[in-house]
mmCIF file of C-alpha atoms in Angstrom:
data_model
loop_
_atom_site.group_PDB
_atom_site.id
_atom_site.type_symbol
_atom_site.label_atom_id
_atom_site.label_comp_id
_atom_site.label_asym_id
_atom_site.label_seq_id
_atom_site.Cartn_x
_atom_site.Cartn_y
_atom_site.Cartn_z
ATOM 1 C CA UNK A 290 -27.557 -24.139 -95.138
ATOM 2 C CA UNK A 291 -25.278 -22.193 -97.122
ATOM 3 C CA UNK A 292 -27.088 -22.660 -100.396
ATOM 4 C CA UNK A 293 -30.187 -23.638 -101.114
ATOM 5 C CA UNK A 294 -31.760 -24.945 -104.842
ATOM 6 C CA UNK A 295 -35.037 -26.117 -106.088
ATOM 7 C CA UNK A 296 -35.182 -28.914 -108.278
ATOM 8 C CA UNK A 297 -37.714 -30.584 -109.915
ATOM 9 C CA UNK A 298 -38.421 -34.271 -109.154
ATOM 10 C CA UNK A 299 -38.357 -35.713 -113.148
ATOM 11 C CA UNK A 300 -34.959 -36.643 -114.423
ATOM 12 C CA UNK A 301 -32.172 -34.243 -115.425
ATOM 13 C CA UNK A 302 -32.266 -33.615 -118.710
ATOM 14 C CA UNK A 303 -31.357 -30.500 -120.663
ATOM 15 C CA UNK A 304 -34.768 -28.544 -120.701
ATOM 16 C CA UNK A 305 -34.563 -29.320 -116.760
ATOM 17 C CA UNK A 306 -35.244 -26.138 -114.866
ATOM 18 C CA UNK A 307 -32.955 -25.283 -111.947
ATOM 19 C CA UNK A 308 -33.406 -22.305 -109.515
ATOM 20 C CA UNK A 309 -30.675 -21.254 -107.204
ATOM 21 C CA UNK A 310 -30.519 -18.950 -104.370
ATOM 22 C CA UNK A 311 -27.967 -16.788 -104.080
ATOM 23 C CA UNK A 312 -25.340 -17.347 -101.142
ATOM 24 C CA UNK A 313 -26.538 -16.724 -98.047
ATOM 25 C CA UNK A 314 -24.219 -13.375 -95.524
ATOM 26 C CA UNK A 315 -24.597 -12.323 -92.418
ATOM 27 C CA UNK A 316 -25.895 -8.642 -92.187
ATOM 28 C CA UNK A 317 -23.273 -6.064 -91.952
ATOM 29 C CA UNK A 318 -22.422 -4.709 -88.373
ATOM 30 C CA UNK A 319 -23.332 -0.801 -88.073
ATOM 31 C CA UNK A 320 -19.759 1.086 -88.994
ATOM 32 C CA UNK A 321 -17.558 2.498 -85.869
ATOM 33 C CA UNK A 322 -16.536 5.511 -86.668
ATOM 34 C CA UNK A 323 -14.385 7.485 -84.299
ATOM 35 C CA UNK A 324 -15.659 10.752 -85.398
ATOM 36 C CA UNK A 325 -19.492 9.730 -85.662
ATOM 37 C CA UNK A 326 -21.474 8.915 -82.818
ATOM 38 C CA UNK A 327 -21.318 5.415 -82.213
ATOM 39 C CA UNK A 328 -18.171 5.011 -80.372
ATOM 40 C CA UNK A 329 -18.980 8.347 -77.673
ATOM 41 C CA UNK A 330 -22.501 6.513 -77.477
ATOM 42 C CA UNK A 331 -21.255 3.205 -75.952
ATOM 43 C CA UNK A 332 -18.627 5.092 -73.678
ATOM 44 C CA UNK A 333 -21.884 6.885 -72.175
ATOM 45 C CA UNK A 334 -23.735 4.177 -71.832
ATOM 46 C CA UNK A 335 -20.572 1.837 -70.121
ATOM 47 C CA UNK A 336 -18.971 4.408 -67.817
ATOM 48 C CA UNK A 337 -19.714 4.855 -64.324
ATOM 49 C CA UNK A 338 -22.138 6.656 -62.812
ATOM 50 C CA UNK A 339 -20.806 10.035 -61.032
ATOM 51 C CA UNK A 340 -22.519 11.624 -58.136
ATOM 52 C CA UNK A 341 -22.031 15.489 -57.586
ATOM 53 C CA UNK A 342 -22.919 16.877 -53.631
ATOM 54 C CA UNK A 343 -22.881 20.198 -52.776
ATOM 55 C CA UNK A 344 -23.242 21.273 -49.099
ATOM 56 C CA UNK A 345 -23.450 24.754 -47.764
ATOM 57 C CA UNK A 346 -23.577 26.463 -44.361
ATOM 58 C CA UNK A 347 -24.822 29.955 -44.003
ATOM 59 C CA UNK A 348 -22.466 30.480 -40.842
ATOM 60 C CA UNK A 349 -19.531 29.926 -42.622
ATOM 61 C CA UNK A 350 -20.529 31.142 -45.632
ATOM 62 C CA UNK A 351 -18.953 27.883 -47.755
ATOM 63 C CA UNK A 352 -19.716 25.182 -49.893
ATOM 64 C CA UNK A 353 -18.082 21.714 -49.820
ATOM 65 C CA UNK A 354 -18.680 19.709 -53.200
ATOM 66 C CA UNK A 355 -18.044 16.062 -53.391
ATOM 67 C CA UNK A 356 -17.481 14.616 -57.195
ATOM 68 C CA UNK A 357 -17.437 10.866 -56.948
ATOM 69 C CA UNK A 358 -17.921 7.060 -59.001
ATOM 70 C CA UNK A 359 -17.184 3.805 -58.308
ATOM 71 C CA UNK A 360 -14.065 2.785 -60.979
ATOM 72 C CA UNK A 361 -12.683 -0.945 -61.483
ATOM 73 C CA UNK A 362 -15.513 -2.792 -62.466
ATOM 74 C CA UNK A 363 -17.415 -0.875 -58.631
ATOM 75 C CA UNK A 364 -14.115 -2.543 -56.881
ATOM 76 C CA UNK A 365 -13.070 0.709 -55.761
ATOM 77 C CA UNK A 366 -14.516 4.486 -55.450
ATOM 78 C CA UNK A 367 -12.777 7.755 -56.424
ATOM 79 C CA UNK A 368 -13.679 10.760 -54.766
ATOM 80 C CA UNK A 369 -12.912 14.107 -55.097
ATOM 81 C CA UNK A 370 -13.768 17.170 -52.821
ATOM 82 C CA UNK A 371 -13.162 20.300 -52.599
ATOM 83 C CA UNK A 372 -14.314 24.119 -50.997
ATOM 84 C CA UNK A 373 -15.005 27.531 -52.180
ATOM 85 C CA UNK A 374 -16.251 30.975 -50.312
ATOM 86 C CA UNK A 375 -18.470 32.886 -51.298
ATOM 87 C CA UNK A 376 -15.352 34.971 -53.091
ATOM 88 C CA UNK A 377 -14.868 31.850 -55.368
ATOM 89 C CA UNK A 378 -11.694 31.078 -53.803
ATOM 90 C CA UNK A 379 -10.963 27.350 -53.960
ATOM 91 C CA UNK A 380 -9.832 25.400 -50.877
ATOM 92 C CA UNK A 381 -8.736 22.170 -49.325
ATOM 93 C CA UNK A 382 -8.985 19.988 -52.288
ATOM 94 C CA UNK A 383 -8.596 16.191 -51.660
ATOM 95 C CA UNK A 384 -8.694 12.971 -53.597
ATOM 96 C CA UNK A 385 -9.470 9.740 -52.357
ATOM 97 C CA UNK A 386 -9.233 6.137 -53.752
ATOM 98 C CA UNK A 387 -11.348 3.326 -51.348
ATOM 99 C CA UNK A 388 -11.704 0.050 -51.654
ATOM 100 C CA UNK A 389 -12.482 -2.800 -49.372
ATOM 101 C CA UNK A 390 -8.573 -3.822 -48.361
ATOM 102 C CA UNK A 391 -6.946 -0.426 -49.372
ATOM 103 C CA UNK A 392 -7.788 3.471 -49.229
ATOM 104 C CA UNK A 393 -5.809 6.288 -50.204
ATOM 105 C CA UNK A 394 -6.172 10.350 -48.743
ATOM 106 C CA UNK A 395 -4.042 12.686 -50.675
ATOM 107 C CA UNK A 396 -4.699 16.503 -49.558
ATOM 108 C CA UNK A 397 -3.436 18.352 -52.775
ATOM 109 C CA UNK A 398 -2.499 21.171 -50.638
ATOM 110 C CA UNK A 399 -0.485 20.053 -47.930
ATOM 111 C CA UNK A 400 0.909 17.465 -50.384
ATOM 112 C CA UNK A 401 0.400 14.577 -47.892
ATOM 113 C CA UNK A 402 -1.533 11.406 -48.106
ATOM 114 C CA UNK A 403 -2.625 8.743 -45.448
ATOM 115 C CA UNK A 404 -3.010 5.209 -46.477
ATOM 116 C CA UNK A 405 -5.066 2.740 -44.689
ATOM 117 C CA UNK A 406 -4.597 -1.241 -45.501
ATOM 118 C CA UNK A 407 -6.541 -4.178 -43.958
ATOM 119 C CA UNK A 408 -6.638 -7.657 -45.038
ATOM 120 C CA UNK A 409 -7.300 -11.376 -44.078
ATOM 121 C CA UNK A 410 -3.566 -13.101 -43.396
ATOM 122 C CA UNK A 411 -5.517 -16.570 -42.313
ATOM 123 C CA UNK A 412 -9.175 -17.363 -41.676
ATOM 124 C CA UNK A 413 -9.351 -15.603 -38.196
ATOM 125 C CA UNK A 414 -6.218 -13.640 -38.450
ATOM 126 C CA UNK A 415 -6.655 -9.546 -39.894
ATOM 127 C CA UNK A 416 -3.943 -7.294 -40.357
ATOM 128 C CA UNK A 417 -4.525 -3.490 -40.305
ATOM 129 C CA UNK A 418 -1.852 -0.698 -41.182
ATOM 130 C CA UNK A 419 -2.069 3.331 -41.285
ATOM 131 C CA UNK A 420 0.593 5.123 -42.787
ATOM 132 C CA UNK A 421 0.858 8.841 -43.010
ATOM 133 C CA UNK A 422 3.473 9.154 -45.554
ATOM 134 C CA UNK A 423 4.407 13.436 -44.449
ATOM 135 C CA UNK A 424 5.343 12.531 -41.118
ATOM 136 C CA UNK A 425 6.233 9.195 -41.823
ATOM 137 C CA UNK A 426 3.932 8.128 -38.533
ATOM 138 C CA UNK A 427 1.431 5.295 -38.743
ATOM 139 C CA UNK A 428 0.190 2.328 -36.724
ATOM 140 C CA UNK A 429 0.272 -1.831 -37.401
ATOM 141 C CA UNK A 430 -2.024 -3.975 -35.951
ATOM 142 C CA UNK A 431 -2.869 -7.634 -36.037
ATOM 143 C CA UNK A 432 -6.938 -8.689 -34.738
ATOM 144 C CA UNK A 433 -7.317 -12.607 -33.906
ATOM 145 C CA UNK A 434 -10.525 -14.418 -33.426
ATOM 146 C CA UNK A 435 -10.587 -15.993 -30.222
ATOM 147 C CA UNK A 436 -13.585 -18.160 -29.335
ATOM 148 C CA UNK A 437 -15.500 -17.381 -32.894
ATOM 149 C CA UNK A 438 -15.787 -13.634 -33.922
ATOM 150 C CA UNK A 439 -17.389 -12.196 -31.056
ATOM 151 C CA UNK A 440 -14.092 -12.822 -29.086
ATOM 152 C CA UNK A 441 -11.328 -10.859 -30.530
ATOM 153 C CA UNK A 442 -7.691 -10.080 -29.268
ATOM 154 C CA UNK A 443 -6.137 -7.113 -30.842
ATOM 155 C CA UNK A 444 -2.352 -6.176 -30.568
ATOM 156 C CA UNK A 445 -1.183 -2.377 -32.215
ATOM 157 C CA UNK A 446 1.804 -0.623 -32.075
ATOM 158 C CA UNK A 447 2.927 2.811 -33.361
ATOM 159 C CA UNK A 448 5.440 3.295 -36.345
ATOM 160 C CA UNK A 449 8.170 4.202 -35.276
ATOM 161 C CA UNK A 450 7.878 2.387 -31.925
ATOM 162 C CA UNK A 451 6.836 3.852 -28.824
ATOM 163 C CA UNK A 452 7.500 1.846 -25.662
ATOM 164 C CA UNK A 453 5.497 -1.535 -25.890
ATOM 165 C CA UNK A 454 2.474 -2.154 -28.543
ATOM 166 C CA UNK A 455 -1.050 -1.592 -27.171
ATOM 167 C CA UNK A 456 -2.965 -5.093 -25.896
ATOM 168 C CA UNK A 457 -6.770 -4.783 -26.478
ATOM 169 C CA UNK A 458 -9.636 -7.595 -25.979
ATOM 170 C CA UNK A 459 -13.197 -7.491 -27.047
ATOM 171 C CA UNK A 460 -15.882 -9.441 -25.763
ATOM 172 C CA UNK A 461 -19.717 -9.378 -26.297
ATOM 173 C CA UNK A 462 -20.132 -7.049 -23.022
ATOM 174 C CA UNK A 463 -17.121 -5.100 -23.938
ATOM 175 C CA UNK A 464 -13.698 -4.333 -24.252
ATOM 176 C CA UNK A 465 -10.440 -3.741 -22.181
ATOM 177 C CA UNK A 466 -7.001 -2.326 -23.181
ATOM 178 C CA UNK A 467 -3.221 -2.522 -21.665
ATOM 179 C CA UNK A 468 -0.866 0.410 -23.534
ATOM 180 C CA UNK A 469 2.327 2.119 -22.203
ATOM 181 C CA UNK A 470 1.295 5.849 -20.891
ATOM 182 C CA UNK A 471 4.041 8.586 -19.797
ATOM 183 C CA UNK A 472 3.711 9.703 -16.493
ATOM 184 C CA UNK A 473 4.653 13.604 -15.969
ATOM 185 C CA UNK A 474 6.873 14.482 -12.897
ATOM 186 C CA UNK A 475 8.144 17.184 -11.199
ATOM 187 C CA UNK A 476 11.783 17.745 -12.298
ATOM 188 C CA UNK A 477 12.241 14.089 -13.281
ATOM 189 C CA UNK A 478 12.065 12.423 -16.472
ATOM 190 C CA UNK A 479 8.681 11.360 -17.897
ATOM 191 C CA UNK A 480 8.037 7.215 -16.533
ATOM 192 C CA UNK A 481 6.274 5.273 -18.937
ATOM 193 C CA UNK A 482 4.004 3.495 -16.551
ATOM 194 C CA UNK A 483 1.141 0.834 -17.364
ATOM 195 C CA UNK A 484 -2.518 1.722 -18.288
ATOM 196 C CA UNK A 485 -6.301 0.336 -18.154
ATOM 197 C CA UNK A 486 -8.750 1.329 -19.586
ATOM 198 C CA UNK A 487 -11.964 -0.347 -20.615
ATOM 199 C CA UNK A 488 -15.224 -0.487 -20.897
ATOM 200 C CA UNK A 489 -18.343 -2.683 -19.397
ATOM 201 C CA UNK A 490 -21.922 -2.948 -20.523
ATOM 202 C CA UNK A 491 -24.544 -5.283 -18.642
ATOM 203 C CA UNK A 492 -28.405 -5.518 -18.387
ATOM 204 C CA UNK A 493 -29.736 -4.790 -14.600
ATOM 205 C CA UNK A 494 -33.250 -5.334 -14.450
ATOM 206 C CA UNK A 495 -35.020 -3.238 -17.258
ATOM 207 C CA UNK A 496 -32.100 -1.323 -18.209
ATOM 208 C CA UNK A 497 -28.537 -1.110 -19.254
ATOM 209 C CA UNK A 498 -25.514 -0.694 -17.266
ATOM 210 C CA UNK A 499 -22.293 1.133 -18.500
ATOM 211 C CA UNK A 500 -19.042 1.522 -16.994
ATOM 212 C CA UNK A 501 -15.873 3.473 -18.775
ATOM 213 C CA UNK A 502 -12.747 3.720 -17.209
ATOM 214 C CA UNK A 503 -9.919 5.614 -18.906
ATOM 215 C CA UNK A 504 -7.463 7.825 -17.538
ATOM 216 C CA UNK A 505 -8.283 6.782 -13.565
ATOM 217 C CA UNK A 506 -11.649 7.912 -14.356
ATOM 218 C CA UNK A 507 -14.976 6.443 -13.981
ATOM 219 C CA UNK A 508 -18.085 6.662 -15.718
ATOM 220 C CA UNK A 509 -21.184 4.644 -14.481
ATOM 221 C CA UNK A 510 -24.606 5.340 -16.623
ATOM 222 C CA UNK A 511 -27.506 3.573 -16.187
ATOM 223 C CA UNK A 512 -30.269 3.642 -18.903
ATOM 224 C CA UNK A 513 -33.735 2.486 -18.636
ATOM 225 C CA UNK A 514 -36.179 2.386 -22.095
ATOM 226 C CA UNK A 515 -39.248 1.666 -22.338
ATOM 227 C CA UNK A 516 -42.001 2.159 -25.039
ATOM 228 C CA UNK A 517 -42.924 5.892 -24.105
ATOM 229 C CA UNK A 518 -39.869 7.589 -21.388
ATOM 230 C CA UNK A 519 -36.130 6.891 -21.451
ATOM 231 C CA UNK A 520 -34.222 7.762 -18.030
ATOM 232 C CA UNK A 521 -30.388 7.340 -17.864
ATOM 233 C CA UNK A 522 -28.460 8.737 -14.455
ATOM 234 C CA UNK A 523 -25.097 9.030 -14.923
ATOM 235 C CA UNK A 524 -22.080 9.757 -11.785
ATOM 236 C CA UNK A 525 -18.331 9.686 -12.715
ATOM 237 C CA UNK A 526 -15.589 9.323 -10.224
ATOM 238 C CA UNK A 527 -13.887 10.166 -8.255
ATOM 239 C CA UNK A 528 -14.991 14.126 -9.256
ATOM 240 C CA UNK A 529 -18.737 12.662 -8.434
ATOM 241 C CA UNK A 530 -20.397 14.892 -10.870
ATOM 242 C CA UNK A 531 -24.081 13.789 -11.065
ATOM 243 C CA UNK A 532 -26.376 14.480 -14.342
ATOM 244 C CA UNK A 533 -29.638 12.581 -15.595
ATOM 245 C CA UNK A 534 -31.145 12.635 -18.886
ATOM 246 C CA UNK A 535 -34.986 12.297 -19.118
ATOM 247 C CA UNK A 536 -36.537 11.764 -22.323
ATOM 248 C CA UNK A 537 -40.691 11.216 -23.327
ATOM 249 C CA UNK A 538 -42.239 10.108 -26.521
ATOM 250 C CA UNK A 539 -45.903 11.832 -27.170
ATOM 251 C CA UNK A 540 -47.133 9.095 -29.551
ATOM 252 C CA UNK A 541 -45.410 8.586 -32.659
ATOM 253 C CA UNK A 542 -44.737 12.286 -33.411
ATOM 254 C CA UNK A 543 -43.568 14.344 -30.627
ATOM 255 C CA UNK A 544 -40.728 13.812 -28.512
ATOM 256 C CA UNK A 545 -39.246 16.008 -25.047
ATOM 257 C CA UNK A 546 -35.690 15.526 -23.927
ATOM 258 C CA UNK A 547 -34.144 17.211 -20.732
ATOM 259 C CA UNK A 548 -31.014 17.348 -19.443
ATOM 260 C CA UNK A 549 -29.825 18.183 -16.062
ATOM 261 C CA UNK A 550 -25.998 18.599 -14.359
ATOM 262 C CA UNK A 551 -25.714 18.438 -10.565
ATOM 263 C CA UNK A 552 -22.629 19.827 -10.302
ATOM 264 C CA UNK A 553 -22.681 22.852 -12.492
ATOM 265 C CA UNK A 554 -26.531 23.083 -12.630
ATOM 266 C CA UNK A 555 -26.575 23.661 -16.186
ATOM 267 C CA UNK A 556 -29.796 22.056 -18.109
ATOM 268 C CA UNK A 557 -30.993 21.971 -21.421
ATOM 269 C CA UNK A 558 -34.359 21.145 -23.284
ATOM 270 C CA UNK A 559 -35.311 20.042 -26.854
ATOM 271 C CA UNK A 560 -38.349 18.900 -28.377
ATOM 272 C CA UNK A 561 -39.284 17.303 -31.288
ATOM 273 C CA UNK A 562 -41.919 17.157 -33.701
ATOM 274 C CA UNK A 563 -42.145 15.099 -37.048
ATOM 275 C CA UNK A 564 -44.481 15.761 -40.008
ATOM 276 C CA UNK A 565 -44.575 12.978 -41.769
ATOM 277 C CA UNK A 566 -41.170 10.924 -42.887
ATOM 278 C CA UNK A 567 -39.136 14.366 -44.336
ATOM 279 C CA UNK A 568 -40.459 17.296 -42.098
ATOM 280 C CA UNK A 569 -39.013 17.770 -38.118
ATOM 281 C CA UNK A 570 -39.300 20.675 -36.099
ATOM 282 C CA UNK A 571 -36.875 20.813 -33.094
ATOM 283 C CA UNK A 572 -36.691 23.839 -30.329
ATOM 284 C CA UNK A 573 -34.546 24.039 -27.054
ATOM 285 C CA UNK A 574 -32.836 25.835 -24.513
ATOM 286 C CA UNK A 575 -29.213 26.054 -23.295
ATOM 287 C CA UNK A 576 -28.424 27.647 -19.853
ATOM 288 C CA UNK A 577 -24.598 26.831 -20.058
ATOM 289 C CA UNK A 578 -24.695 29.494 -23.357
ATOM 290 C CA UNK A 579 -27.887 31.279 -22.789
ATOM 291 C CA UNK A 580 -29.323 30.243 -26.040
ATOM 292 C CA UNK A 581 -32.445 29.390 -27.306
ATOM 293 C CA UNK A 582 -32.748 28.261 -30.592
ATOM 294 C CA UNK A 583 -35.515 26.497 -33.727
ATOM 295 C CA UNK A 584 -35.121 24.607 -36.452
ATOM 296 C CA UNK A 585 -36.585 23.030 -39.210
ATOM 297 C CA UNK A 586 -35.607 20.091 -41.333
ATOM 298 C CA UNK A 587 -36.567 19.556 -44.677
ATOM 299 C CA UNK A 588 -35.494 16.112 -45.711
ATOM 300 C CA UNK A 589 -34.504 12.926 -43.160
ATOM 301 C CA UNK A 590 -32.105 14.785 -40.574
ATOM 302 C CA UNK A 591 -30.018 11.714 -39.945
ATOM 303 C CA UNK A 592 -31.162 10.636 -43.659
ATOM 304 C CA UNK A 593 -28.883 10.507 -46.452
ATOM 305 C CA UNK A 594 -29.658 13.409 -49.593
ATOM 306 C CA UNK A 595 -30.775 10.824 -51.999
ATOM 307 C CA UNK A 596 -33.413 9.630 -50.237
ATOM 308 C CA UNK A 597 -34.905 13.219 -49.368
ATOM 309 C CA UNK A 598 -37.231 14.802 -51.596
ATOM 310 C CA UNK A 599 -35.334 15.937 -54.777
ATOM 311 C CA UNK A 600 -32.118 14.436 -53.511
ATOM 312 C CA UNK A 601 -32.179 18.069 -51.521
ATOM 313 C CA UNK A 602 -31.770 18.397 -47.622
ATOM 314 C CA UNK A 603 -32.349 21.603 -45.760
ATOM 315 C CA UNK A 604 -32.381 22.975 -42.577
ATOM 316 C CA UNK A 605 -33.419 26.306 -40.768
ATOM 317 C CA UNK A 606 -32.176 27.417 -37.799
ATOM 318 C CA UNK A 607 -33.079 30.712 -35.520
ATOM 319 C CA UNK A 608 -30.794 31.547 -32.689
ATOM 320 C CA UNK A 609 -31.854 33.744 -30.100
ATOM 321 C CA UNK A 610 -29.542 34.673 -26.705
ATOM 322 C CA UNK A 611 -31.153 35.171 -23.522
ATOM 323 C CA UNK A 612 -28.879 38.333 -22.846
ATOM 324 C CA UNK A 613 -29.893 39.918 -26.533
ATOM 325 C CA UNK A 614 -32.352 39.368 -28.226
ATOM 326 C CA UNK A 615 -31.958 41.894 -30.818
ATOM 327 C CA UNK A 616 -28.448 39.891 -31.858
ATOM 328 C CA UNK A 617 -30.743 37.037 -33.030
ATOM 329 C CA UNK A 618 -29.544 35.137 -36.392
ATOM 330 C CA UNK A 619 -30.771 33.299 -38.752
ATOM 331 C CA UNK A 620 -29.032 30.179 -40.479
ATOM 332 C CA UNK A 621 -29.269 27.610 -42.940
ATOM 333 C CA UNK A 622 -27.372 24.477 -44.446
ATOM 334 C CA UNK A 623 -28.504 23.044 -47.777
ATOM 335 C CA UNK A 624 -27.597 19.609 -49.250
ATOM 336 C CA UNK A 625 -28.402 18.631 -52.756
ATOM 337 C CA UNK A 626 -27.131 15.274 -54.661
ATOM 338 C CA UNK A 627 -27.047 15.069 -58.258
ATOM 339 C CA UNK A 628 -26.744 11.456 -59.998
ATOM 340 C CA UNK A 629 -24.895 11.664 -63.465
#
C-alpha cells in the first residue's frame, strides 16, 4: 500500500481523530562513485580469474611463464607466455586467443601468427583450416562421418596446392592414407608418385597387434598385459631390426622396465618407485650414452601443477656417465601455478 491511515470506527465528525503514515520509499541504493571503492570492488569481484605458471630448468638455466584467463563470458582463453635467462633478458613472447572453432598464435618476435579454424558445415560434415599468415602456407580439410562417427573419411590439401589433396580413412582398428609423394632420381626430375601408409591394430589372443607402414616401412609390435608383466616384441622391415620391451609391476608401488635392441645391442633399465600419490623415485641406465641417472618427483609427474601439493611440481635429477664419473651433474625443473 502506498499509504496507510488509522481511523476510528464512530462517525466523522470534527473532534474525529485521524493518524496518517507518512508515504512509504524504497531505501536508497549505496552511491557509485568512480573514485570510491564501490565501482573497483565489483570489477574484482566480476573479472576473470588469471592463472600465472612459471617453469624453470636448471640445464638451461630459463624460465617460461604462462599468464592466462578465460575472456568472453569463458568462450575463449587468452594466453600469454613468455622467457627470460637468468640475465633477465626477455625472449620469445607469444599471445594466443583459443576457443572451441577458432585459435590464434601470434609470436611477437617473428611477427607471424598461425590460425587454426574448425567447424560443423552439416551434422556429419567438419571443416578444418590452418593458415600461417608469414609464409602464407596452410592446409584445408573436410572430415565426413561415414557409417556413424567411428567411420570417418578425411580429404586435405595444402595451400597453395601441391599435386593432389591427401585421402585418409579411419576406422575403429585404424587408419589408412593415399597422398602424392616426390620420388628423387638420378639426373631426372623429381616424379610425384602415389603413397600408403597406414596403420592396423587387432587383438591376437591376450594381446594387441600393431602394424605401421609408412615410407615402405614396416613396423609389427605385439603387446601382451597382464595384471603384474607387460611384454611387447617388436621387428620392422625389411631392415629386420629386432627389440623387446619387458616391463614388471612389484605390487602397487614398484615398477622395472627393460629394454633391449637386437641389432645394435643397446639396452636400457628404469625403475620405479611411488610414495604415496605425489612422491616417485625413478633410476636407470643407458648403454647407447653411457649414462646412468636418478630422479625424484615431487608432485604427480604426468600430473598437472594445480593438483600437486602447493600448486608446485619439482623434480631432481643426478646424471652420472659411465666414462666419468667425476663430470656428474646435478639438475632440477620447478613448476609452480598461481590462481589470481
Amino acid at each position: 500500500m502506498a499509504e496507510s491511515k488509522l481511523e476510528l470506527e464512530s462517525p466523522p465528525n470534527p473532534n474525529s481523530l485521524i493518524v496518517s503514515a507518512p508515504p512509504s520509499s524504497p531505501p536508497e541504493s549505496p552511491p557509485v562513485t568512480t573514485g570510491g571503492g564501490f565501482v573497483p570492488a565489483v570489477w574484482f569481484r566480476q573479472r576473470p580469474k588469471i592463472r600465472v605458471t612459471t617453469e624453470f630448468d636448471s640445464d638451461s638455466s630459463v624460465f617460461l611463464h604462462r599468464i592466462s584467463c578465460k575472456v568472453l563470458d569463458s568462450l575463449a582463453k587468452l594466453k600469454f607466455s613468455f622467457q627470460n635467462n637468468g640475465k633477465g633478458e626477455l625472449s620469445d613472447p607469444q599471445l594466443a586467443l583459443t576457443s572451441k572453432y577458432l585459435s590464434l598464435h601470434y609470436d611477437i618476435e617473428e611477427k607471424n601468427a598461425l590460425v587454426n579454424a574448425s567447424f560443423d558445415v552439416a551434422p556429419g560434415l567438419q571443416f578444418k583450416a590452418v593458415h600461417e599468415v608469414k609464409s602464407q602456407l596452410g592446409e584445408l580439410a573436410m572430415v565426413a562421418d561415414l557409417a556413424g562417427p567411428a567411420y570417418k573419411f578425411e580429404l586435405s590439401s595444402a595451400v597453395p596446392a601441391i599435386g593432389k589433396p591427401r585421402a585418409t580413412i579411419r576406422f575403429p582398428l585404424g587408419e589408412v592414407s593415399l597422398e602424392e609423394k616426390e620420388e628423387e632420381e638420378e639426373e631426372e626430375q623429381p616424379k610425384r608418385i602415389l603413397s600408403v601408409n597406414g596403420i592396423l591394430k587387432g587383438q591376437i589372443m591376450n594381446g594387441v597387434c600393431t602394424a605401421k607402414y609408412k615410407d615402405e616401412a614396416l613396423d609389427l609390435r605385439y603387446c601382451f598385459k597382464d595384471e603384474q608383466m607387460t611384454f611387447i616384441p617388436s621387428i620392422s622391415l625389411p631392415s629386420n631390426a629386432m627389440s623387446f620391451a619387458f616391463k614388471r609391476q612389484f605390487g602397487p608401488s614398484d615398477k622395472l622396465s627393460y629394454w633391449y635392441n637386437l641389432d645394435t645391442n643397446y639396452w636400457s633399465t628404469v625403475y620405479k618407485h611411488n610414495i604415496g600419490k605425489d612422491f616417485k623415485f625413478k633410476a636407470g641406465y643407458d648403454s647407447e650414452v653411457r649414462l646412468g641417472w636418478a630422479s625424484l618427483w615431487v608432485g604427480e609427474e604426468s600430473g598437472k601443477a594445480k593438483t600437486a601439493p602447493m600448486k608446485m611440481k619439482v623434480q631432481f635429477m643426478l646424471q652420472v656417465p659411465q666414462d666419468d664419473i667425476t663430470s656428474s651433474s646435478l639438475m632440477f625443473r620447478a613448476k609452480k601455478r598461481w590462481d589470481i
